[in-house]
mmCIF file of C-alpha atoms in Angstrom:
data_model
loop_
_atom_site.group_PDB
_atom_site.id
_atom_site.type_symbol
_atom_site.label_atom_id
_atom_site.label_comp_id
_atom_site.label_asym_id
_atom_site.label_seq_id
_atom_site.Cartn_x
_atom_site.Cartn_y
_atom_site.Cartn_z
ATOM 1 C CA MET A 427 81.759 74.878 141.834
ATOM 2 C CA LYS A 428 84.541 75.390 140.803
ATOM 3 C CA LEU A 429 87.050 72.312 138.726
ATOM 4 C CA ILE A 430 90.862 72.045 138.215
ATOM 5 C CA PHE A 431 91.834 70.038 135.390
ATOM 6 C CA TYR A 432 95.472 68.719 135.459
ATOM 7 C CA GLY A 433 97.179 67.282 132.168
ATOM 8 C CA VAL A 434 95.591 69.494 129.414
ATOM 9 C CA THR A 435 96.823 69.520 126.087
ATOM 10 C CA ASP A 436 96.845 72.515 123.303
ATOM 11 C CA VAL A 437 93.777 70.288 121.365
ATOM 12 C CA GLU A 438 91.895 70.120 124.891
ATOM 13 C CA ILE A 439 91.304 74.044 126.137
ATOM 14 C CA PRO A 440 88.971 74.655 123.542
ATOM 15 C CA PHE A 441 86.998 72.429 124.368
ATOM 16 C CA ILE A 442 87.486 72.885 128.059
ATOM 17 C CA HIS A 443 86.528 76.521 127.170
ATOM 18 C CA ALA A 444 83.288 76.257 125.289
ATOM 19 C CA TRP A 445 82.277 73.467 128.377
ATOM 20 C CA SER A 446 83.138 76.148 130.518
ATOM 21 C CA THR A 447 80.880 79.084 129.125
ATOM 22 C CA ARG A 448 77.814 76.670 128.637
ATOM 23 C CA THR A 449 77.844 75.754 132.073
ATOM 24 C CA LYS A 450 79.356 78.560 133.861
ATOM 25 C CA VAL A 451 81.396 76.143 136.351
ATOM 26 C CA PRO A 452 85.199 77.947 136.081
ATOM 27 C CA VAL A 453 87.722 75.029 134.818
ATOM 28 C CA THR A 454 91.618 75.887 136.028
ATOM 29 C CA ILE A 455 93.223 74.621 133.667
ATOM 30 C CA VAL A 456 97.327 73.142 134.679
ATOM 31 C CA ARG A 457 99.165 72.268 131.579
ATOM 32 C CA ASP A 458 101.635 69.365 133.573
ATOM 33 C CA ALA A 459 100.291 66.129 135.469
ATOM 34 C CA LEU A 460 99.402 66.126 138.518
ATOM 35 C CA ASN A 461 102.629 66.193 140.591
ATOM 36 C CA ARG A 462 104.026 67.070 143.956
ATOM 37 C CA GLU A 463 104.834 70.474 143.120
ATOM 38 C CA ASN A 464 101.270 70.918 142.056
ATOM 39 C CA VAL A 465 99.444 69.146 143.684
ATOM 40 C CA GLU A 466 98.419 72.717 145.830
ATOM 41 C CA MET A 467 96.853 73.476 142.917
ATOM 42 C CA ALA A 468 93.504 71.715 143.928
ATOM 43 C CA ARG A 469 93.082 73.032 146.852
ATOM 44 C CA GLN A 470 89.813 75.341 147.734
ATOM 45 C CA HIS A 471 88.402 73.008 144.087
ATOM 46 C CA ASP A 472 85.089 71.025 144.372
ATOM 47 C CA GLY A 473 85.765 68.604 141.774
ATOM 48 C CA ILE A 474 89.908 67.014 139.704
ATOM 49 C CA CYS A 475 89.846 65.560 136.686
ATOM 50 C CA LEU A 476 93.526 64.217 135.168
ATOM 51 C CA TYR A 477 94.820 61.290 133.560
ATOM 52 C CA PRO A 478 96.483 59.689 136.226
ATOM 53 C CA SER A 479 100.412 60.151 136.130
ATOM 54 C CA GLN A 480 104.035 58.532 137.047
ATOM 55 C CA GLU A 481 103.944 59.372 140.601
ATOM 56 C CA MET A 482 100.433 58.484 141.093
ATOM 57 C CA ARG A 483 101.928 54.299 140.109
ATOM 58 C CA GLU A 484 104.397 54.642 142.551
ATOM 59 C CA SER A 485 103.217 56.581 145.831
ATOM 60 C CA PRO A 486 99.955 57.388 147.854
ATOM 61 C CA PHE A 487 101.074 60.648 148.133
ATOM 62 C CA LEU A 488 99.689 62.715 146.228
ATOM 63 C CA TYR A 489 95.587 60.662 146.838
ATOM 64 C CA ARG A 490 96.736 61.503 150.740
ATOM 65 C CA ARG A 491 97.178 64.922 150.427
ATOM 66 C CA LEU A 492 93.148 65.243 147.581
ATOM 67 C CA ALA A 493 91.821 64.065 150.339
ATOM 68 C CA GLU A 494 93.218 66.431 152.581
ATOM 69 C CA TYR A 495 92.143 69.115 150.274
ATOM 70 C CA GLY A 496 88.052 67.557 150.669
ATOM 71 C CA MET A 497 88.381 66.180 147.159
ATOM 72 C CA LYS A 498 85.672 63.129 147.230
ATOM 73 C CA HIS A 499 86.332 61.874 143.722
ATOM 74 C CA LEU A 500 88.871 61.542 140.531
ATOM 75 C CA SER A 501 87.480 61.871 136.399
ATOM 76 C CA ILE A 502 89.799 60.347 134.534
ATOM 77 C CA LYS A 503 90.487 61.172 131.038
ATOM 78 C CA SER A 504 90.508 58.294 129.865
ATOM 79 C CA THR A 505 88.837 54.591 129.556
ATOM 80 C CA GLY A 506 91.253 52.670 131.523
ATOM 81 C CA VAL A 507 92.152 53.232 134.461
ATOM 82 C CA ASP A 508 95.052 51.110 135.384
ATOM 83 C CA GLY A 509 97.438 53.643 135.895
ATOM 84 C CA VAL A 510 94.645 54.416 139.589
ATOM 85 C CA ASN A 511 96.419 52.520 142.367
ATOM 86 C CA PHE A 512 92.668 51.750 143.645
ATOM 87 C CA GLU A 513 93.738 50.854 147.590
ATOM 88 C CA TRP A 514 95.293 54.334 147.815
ATOM 89 C CA ALA A 515 91.872 55.703 146.314
ATOM 90 C CA GLY A 516 89.582 53.783 148.218
ATOM 91 C CA LYS A 517 92.146 54.773 151.688
ATOM 92 C CA TYR A 518 91.536 57.962 151.458
ATOM 93 C CA GLY A 519 87.619 57.861 150.174
ATOM 94 C CA LEU A 520 88.842 59.213 146.393
ATOM 95 C CA ALA A 521 85.610 57.172 144.075
ATOM 96 C CA VAL A 522 86.991 57.210 140.472
ATOM 97 C CA THR A 523 84.995 57.876 137.217
ATOM 98 C CA ASN A 524 86.305 56.698 133.614
ATOM 99 C CA VAL A 525 85.545 57.790 130.054
ATOM 100 C CA PRO A 526 83.415 54.394 128.915
ATOM 101 C CA SER A 527 82.695 55.431 125.215
ATOM 102 C CA TYR A 528 83.710 58.030 122.554
ATOM 103 C CA SER A 529 83.770 57.955 119.294
ATOM 104 C CA PRO A 530 83.982 54.273 119.069
ATOM 105 C CA THR A 531 84.899 54.548 114.933
ATOM 106 C CA SER A 532 87.855 56.627 115.974
ATOM 107 C CA VAL A 533 89.591 53.619 117.536
ATOM 108 C CA GLY A 534 87.566 51.198 115.647
ATOM 109 C CA HIS A 535 88.828 53.196 112.266
ATOM 110 C CA PHE A 536 92.183 53.121 112.401
ATOM 111 C CA ALA A 537 92.260 49.257 114.108
ATOM 112 C CA VAL A 538 90.855 48.931 109.999
ATOM 113 C CA MET A 539 93.596 50.797 108.831
ATOM 114 C CA SER A 540 96.260 49.053 110.569
ATOM 115 C CA VAL A 541 94.807 45.436 109.016
ATOM 116 C CA LEU A 542 95.373 47.034 105.461
ATOM 117 C CA MET A 543 98.087 48.666 106.053
ATOM 118 C CA LEU A 544 99.899 44.960 107.172
ATOM 119 C CA LEU A 545 97.759 43.155 104.809
ATOM 120 C CA ARG A 546 99.603 45.615 102.080
ATOM 121 C CA ASN A 547 102.959 45.287 103.594
ATOM 122 C CA ILE A 548 102.965 49.051 104.137
ATOM 123 C CA PRO A 549 105.084 48.411 107.009
ATOM 124 C CA ASP A 550 107.913 47.385 104.419
ATOM 125 C CA TYR A 551 107.856 50.172 102.621
ATOM 126 C CA LEU A 552 108.034 52.531 105.138
ATOM 127 C CA HIS A 553 110.977 51.418 106.396
ATOM 128 C CA SER A 554 112.682 51.519 103.038
ATOM 129 C CA SER A 555 114.460 54.548 101.958
ATOM 130 C CA LYS A 556 114.388 52.826 98.032
ATOM 131 C CA LEU A 557 110.414 52.638 97.463
ATOM 132 C CA THR A 558 111.377 51.724 93.498
ATOM 133 C CA GLN A 559 114.136 49.030 94.406
ATOM 134 C CA ASN A 560 111.585 47.491 96.714
ATOM 135 C CA ARG A 561 107.916 47.631 95.744
ATOM 136 C CA GLN A 562 108.279 44.204 94.153
ATOM 137 C CA LYS A 563 109.704 42.777 97.727
ATOM 138 C CA ARG A 564 106.671 42.098 99.218
ATOM 139 C CA ILE A 565 103.757 41.037 97.794
ATOM 140 C CA GLY A 566 100.003 42.323 99.853
ATOM 141 C CA LYS A 567 97.207 40.162 99.992
ATOM 142 C CA GLU A 568 93.460 41.327 99.532
ATOM 143 C CA LEU A 569 91.113 41.109 102.587
ATOM 144 C CA SER A 570 88.767 38.426 100.869
ATOM 145 C CA GLU A 571 91.628 35.963 101.486
ATOM 146 C CA VAL A 572 91.983 36.330 104.952
ATOM 147 C CA THR A 573 89.824 35.896 107.800
ATOM 148 C CA VAL A 574 90.073 38.562 110.392
ATOM 149 C CA GLY A 575 89.754 37.833 114.393
ATOM 150 C CA VAL A 576 87.755 40.737 116.076
ATOM 151 C CA LEU A 577 88.875 40.047 120.095
ATOM 152 C CA GLY A 578 86.124 41.682 121.708
ATOM 153 C CA THR A 579 83.008 42.969 120.426
ATOM 154 C CA GLY A 580 81.478 46.146 122.257
ATOM 155 C CA ARG A 581 81.250 49.762 121.178
ATOM 156 C CA ILE A 582 85.255 49.854 119.220
ATOM 157 C CA GLY A 583 85.084 45.894 118.530
ATOM 158 C CA SER A 584 81.516 46.070 116.689
ATOM 159 C CA VAL A 585 82.771 48.164 114.412
ATOM 160 C CA VAL A 586 85.449 46.864 113.404
ATOM 161 C CA ALA A 587 84.046 43.667 112.942
ATOM 162 C CA GLN A 588 81.097 45.310 110.791
ATOM 163 C CA SER A 589 83.420 47.415 108.838
ATOM 164 C CA LEU A 590 85.651 44.178 107.992
ATOM 165 C CA LYS A 591 82.244 42.319 107.141
ATOM 166 C CA ALA A 592 81.229 44.930 104.610
ATOM 167 C CA LEU A 593 84.956 44.896 102.289
ATOM 168 C CA GLY A 594 85.015 41.854 102.077
ATOM 169 C CA ALA A 595 87.004 39.978 105.043
ATOM 170 C CA THR A 596 85.854 36.590 106.369
ATOM 171 C CA VAL A 597 85.388 37.654 109.984
ATOM 172 C CA ILE A 598 84.915 35.650 113.315
ATOM 173 C CA ALA A 599 84.947 37.221 115.907
ATOM 174 C CA CYS A 600 86.133 36.120 120.295
ATOM 175 C CA SER A 601 83.718 37.864 123.224
ATOM 176 C CA ARG A 602 82.765 37.784 126.547
ATOM 177 C CA LYS A 603 78.941 39.431 125.911
ATOM 178 C CA PRO A 604 78.363 38.330 121.731
ATOM 179 C CA HIS A 605 77.221 41.516 120.203
ATOM 180 C CA SER A 606 73.031 40.408 119.289
ATOM 181 C CA GLN A 607 73.081 41.963 115.405
ATOM 182 C CA LEU A 608 76.205 40.740 114.967
ATOM 183 C CA ALA A 609 75.791 37.570 116.244
ATOM 184 C CA ALA A 610 73.793 37.294 112.575
ATOM 185 C CA ALA A 611 76.454 38.065 110.285
ATOM 186 C CA ILE A 612 79.986 36.276 111.787
ATOM 187 C CA ASP A 613 80.012 33.828 113.612
ATOM 188 C CA TYR A 614 81.221 33.814 117.857
ATOM 189 C CA VAL A 615 83.800 31.113 118.424
ATOM 190 C CA SER A 616 86.644 30.355 121.638
ATOM 191 C CA PHE A 617 90.051 31.860 122.328
ATOM 192 C CA GLU A 618 91.495 29.348 121.100
ATOM 193 C CA GLU A 619 89.920 28.718 117.778
ATOM 194 C CA MET A 620 90.221 32.192 116.832
ATOM 195 C CA MET A 621 94.061 32.552 117.207
ATOM 196 C CA GLU A 622 94.117 28.654 115.011
ATOM 197 C CA LYS A 623 92.349 30.041 112.352
ATOM 198 C CA SER A 624 92.967 33.963 112.325
ATOM 199 C CA ASP A 625 95.492 35.647 109.989
ATOM 200 C CA ILE A 626 94.448 38.533 111.429
ATOM 201 C CA ILE A 627 93.625 39.425 115.436
ATOM 202 C CA SER A 628 92.730 43.014 116.143
ATOM 203 C CA ILE A 629 92.637 43.537 119.958
ATOM 204 C CA HIS A 630 90.027 44.827 121.242
ATOM 205 C CA ILE A 631 88.969 43.764 124.966
ATOM 206 C CA PRO A 632 90.418 46.148 128.170
ATOM 207 C CA LEU A 633 93.289 45.725 130.773
ATOM 208 C CA MET A 634 91.995 43.161 134.036
ATOM 209 C CA LYS A 635 93.871 40.723 135.890
ATOM 210 C CA GLU A 636 92.956 37.999 133.153
ATOM 211 C CA SER A 637 93.807 39.997 129.899
ATOM 212 C CA GLU A 638 97.125 41.104 131.402
ATOM 213 C CA TYR A 639 99.549 39.288 129.103
ATOM 214 C CA LEU A 640 96.955 37.084 127.614
ATOM 215 C CA PHE A 641 98.806 37.164 124.380
ATOM 216 C CA SER A 642 101.850 34.795 126.025
ATOM 217 C CA ALA A 643 104.601 33.104 124.402
ATOM 218 C CA ASP A 644 101.944 29.521 124.821
ATOM 219 C CA ALA A 645 99.365 31.965 122.897
ATOM 220 C CA PHE A 646 101.790 33.069 119.958
ATOM 221 C CA ALA A 647 102.381 29.104 119.530
ATOM 222 C CA LYS A 648 98.653 28.639 119.065
ATOM 223 C CA MET A 649 97.973 31.515 116.477
ATOM 224 C CA LYS A 650 98.376 30.552 112.876
ATOM 225 C CA LYS A 651 101.894 30.513 111.253
ATOM 226 C CA GLY A 652 102.808 33.479 109.971
ATOM 227 C CA ALA A 653 99.466 35.722 111.702
ATOM 228 C CA MET A 654 99.348 39.124 112.085
ATOM 229 C CA LEU A 655 98.633 41.467 115.296
ATOM 230 C CA VAL A 656 96.588 44.764 115.608
ATOM 231 C CA ASN A 657 96.692 46.171 119.294
ATOM 232 C CA THR A 658 94.719 49.811 119.604
ATOM 233 C CA ALA A 659 94.377 48.744 123.062
ATOM 234 C CA ARG A 660 96.186 48.127 126.118
ATOM 235 C CA GLY A 661 99.811 47.471 125.688
ATOM 236 C CA LYS A 662 99.981 44.468 128.174
ATOM 237 C CA ILE A 663 97.433 42.595 126.659
ATOM 238 C CA ILE A 664 100.748 41.787 124.799
ATOM 239 C CA ASP A 665 103.619 40.200 126.264
ATOM 240 C CA THR A 666 106.050 42.200 125.013
ATOM 241 C CA GLU A 667 109.124 39.815 125.041
ATOM 242 C CA ALA A 668 107.085 37.384 123.961
ATOM 243 C CA LEU A 669 105.926 39.393 120.303
ATOM 244 C CA ILE A 670 109.622 39.939 119.710
ATOM 245 C CA SER A 671 110.651 36.604 119.928
ATOM 246 C CA ALA A 672 107.622 34.953 117.849
ATOM 247 C CA LEU A 673 108.507 38.026 115.040
ATOM 248 C CA GLU A 674 112.244 36.735 115.322
ATOM 249 C CA ALA A 675 110.837 33.064 114.675
ATOM 250 C CA GLY A 676 108.491 34.407 111.585
ATOM 251 C CA ASP A 677 105.755 32.739 113.649
ATOM 252 C CA ILE A 678 104.566 35.967 113.285
ATOM 253 C CA SER A 679 105.095 38.029 110.484
ATOM 254 C CA GLY A 680 103.692 41.536 111.579
ATOM 255 C CA ALA A 681 101.956 43.755 114.148
ATOM 256 C CA ALA A 682 100.612 46.798 114.071
ATOM 257 C CA LEU A 683 100.778 48.322 117.794
ATOM 258 C CA ASP A 684 99.320 51.411 118.862
ATOM 259 C CA THR A 685 99.825 50.880 122.048
ATOM 260 C CA LEU A 686 102.707 49.598 124.173
ATOM 261 C CA GLU A 687 104.152 47.881 127.389
ATOM 262 C CA ASP A 688 104.593 50.028 129.586
ATOM 263 C CA GLU A 689 103.743 53.389 127.360
ATOM 264 C CA GLU A 690 102.501 54.904 130.368
ATOM 265 C CA ASN A 691 106.295 55.570 131.501
ATOM 266 C CA TYR A 692 107.717 57.390 128.505
ATOM 267 C CA PHE A 693 104.640 60.071 127.511
ATOM 268 C CA ALA A 694 106.443 62.471 129.322
ATOM 269 C CA VAL A 695 110.184 61.993 128.306
ATOM 270 C CA GLY A 696 109.298 60.910 124.653
ATOM 271 C CA TYR A 697 107.558 57.319 123.407
ATOM 272 C CA ASP A 698 110.656 56.206 121.506
ATOM 273 C CA GLN A 699 112.905 55.957 125.208
ATOM 274 C CA ASN A 700 110.558 53.306 125.591
ATOM 275 C CA PRO A 701 113.323 50.225 124.873
ATOM 276 C CA PHE A 702 110.019 48.329 123.709
ATOM 277 C CA TYR A 703 109.791 50.464 120.667
ATOM 278 C CA GLN A 704 113.857 50.712 119.741
ATOM 279 C CA ARG A 705 113.594 46.993 119.606
ATOM 280 C CA LEU A 706 110.321 46.432 117.731
ATOM 281 C CA LYS A 707 111.462 49.464 115.287
ATOM 282 C CA THR A 708 113.527 46.837 114.550
ATOM 283 C CA PHE A 709 111.546 44.700 112.360
ATOM 284 C CA GLU A 710 110.520 46.091 108.846
ATOM 285 C CA THR A 711 106.860 44.946 109.289
ATOM 286 C CA VAL A 712 105.656 45.906 112.608
ATOM 287 C CA ILE A 713 104.490 49.093 112.275
ATOM 288 C CA MET A 714 103.864 51.670 115.749
ATOM 289 C CA THR A 715 102.412 54.326 116.236
ATOM 290 C CA PRO A 716 102.132 56.864 120.150
ATOM 291 C CA HIS A 717 99.081 55.358 121.359
ATOM 292 C CA ILE A 718 96.590 58.222 119.171
ATOM 293 C CA ALA A 719 94.253 55.185 117.698
ATOM 294 C CA TYR A 720 91.868 57.408 119.269
ATOM 295 C CA TYR A 721 93.291 60.847 118.079
ATOM 296 C CA THR A 722 90.350 62.821 116.586
ATOM 297 C CA ASP A 723 88.790 66.096 117.087
ATOM 298 C CA GLN A 724 85.073 64.602 117.413
ATOM 299 C CA ALA A 725 87.118 62.254 119.769
ATOM 300 C CA VAL A 726 88.381 64.708 122.402
ATOM 301 C CA LYS A 727 85.237 66.374 122.799
ATOM 302 C CA GLU A 728 83.672 64.005 123.892
ATOM 303 C CA ILE A 729 86.843 62.605 126.201
ATOM 304 C CA THR A 730 87.326 66.644 127.280
ATOM 305 C CA GLU A 731 83.199 67.096 128.081
ATOM 306 C CA THR A 732 82.590 63.451 129.631
ATOM 307 C CA VAL A 733 85.122 63.892 131.478
ATOM 308 C CA LEU A 734 84.126 67.517 133.256
ATOM 309 C CA ASP A 735 80.859 66.131 133.193
ATOM 310 C CA ASN A 736 81.739 63.269 135.872
ATOM 311 C CA ALA A 737 83.251 66.002 137.911
ATOM 312 C CA VAL A 738 80.010 68.284 138.535
ATOM 313 C CA GLU A 739 77.707 64.656 139.021
ATOM 314 C CA MET A 740 80.166 63.744 141.792
ATOM 315 C CA ALA A 741 81.046 67.162 143.559
ATOM 316 C CA MET A 742 77.170 67.720 143.532
ATOM 317 C CA GLY A 743 77.239 64.306 145.698
ATOM 318 C CA ASN A 744 75.434 62.420 142.357
ATOM 319 C CA ILE A 745 76.102 58.786 141.580
ATOM 320 C CA SER A 746 78.182 59.352 138.181
ATOM 321 C CA GLU A 747 76.567 56.526 135.305
ATOM 322 C CA ASN A 748 80.516 55.892 134.976
ATOM 323 C CA LEU A 749 82.028 55.673 138.707
ATOM 324 C CA VAL A 750 84.261 52.621 138.093
ATOM 325 C CA VAL A 751 83.278 49.818 140.445
ATOM 326 C CA VAL A 752 86.506 47.495 141.153
#
């Protein structure tokens, strides 16, 4: 048994080495993302771990070549698998697994921090180079004054809802599968009611066909005037053009965005090269971070170990519990 891991970062290497030592399974580490130039390195390996590269979104070449090398499975190092072309994967007999859960508190607490930053106008102050002169420019609000809508109450959303409730906010939630324990403490409402009543909305749903551009111009028109938005989920859940228009019109008063539309195209060249980033950074009430809500040592450890475990499980001919079915 031998694995190859593409797109490895510095922080992942110690966790890969520790896993390999513990399991006695050798892992070939490749710093670059999978591409035409390095795909041949996958020869004579039993499993592959990776984050989908831009090339995997644009061409079936890599899928075909991996199948030619005997690969049967792609172990994706993320929860979202929107970067995988499942038509091509299916055509070449490549099953796909993901990491459905890892340290939900890492993202959950980041979202709570983002809510607090918006309420206290931190983005505005961060934009200013004259902090003392702008101290009274905008007055903040306390959590006890606001209603926070949590969209999606899975592992991460439930952490957000429970944390904000404990800190004194009024919390309402909208979810396809209401959390049984949360239902006793917070009200579950329709999407429309959440949009109408929430002062801040925090997004915690996956990107699927039905959630793509869920926050459209029509949706922003239904939101409470001056409401704010937190997104630590997926960029394309928000129609960025519509968000920009809503910010310009004052319909939305602020946003904390850890993920942007089309961000996957800019990870390699620089997050600040994204045209949406360039436009959004002009708003004093918007704060953007480069998809780091998950980025803690515990979360990276759990992601790395799960990706490697998935690869071994599938290479042994078993069906991983993390198999993605589309």
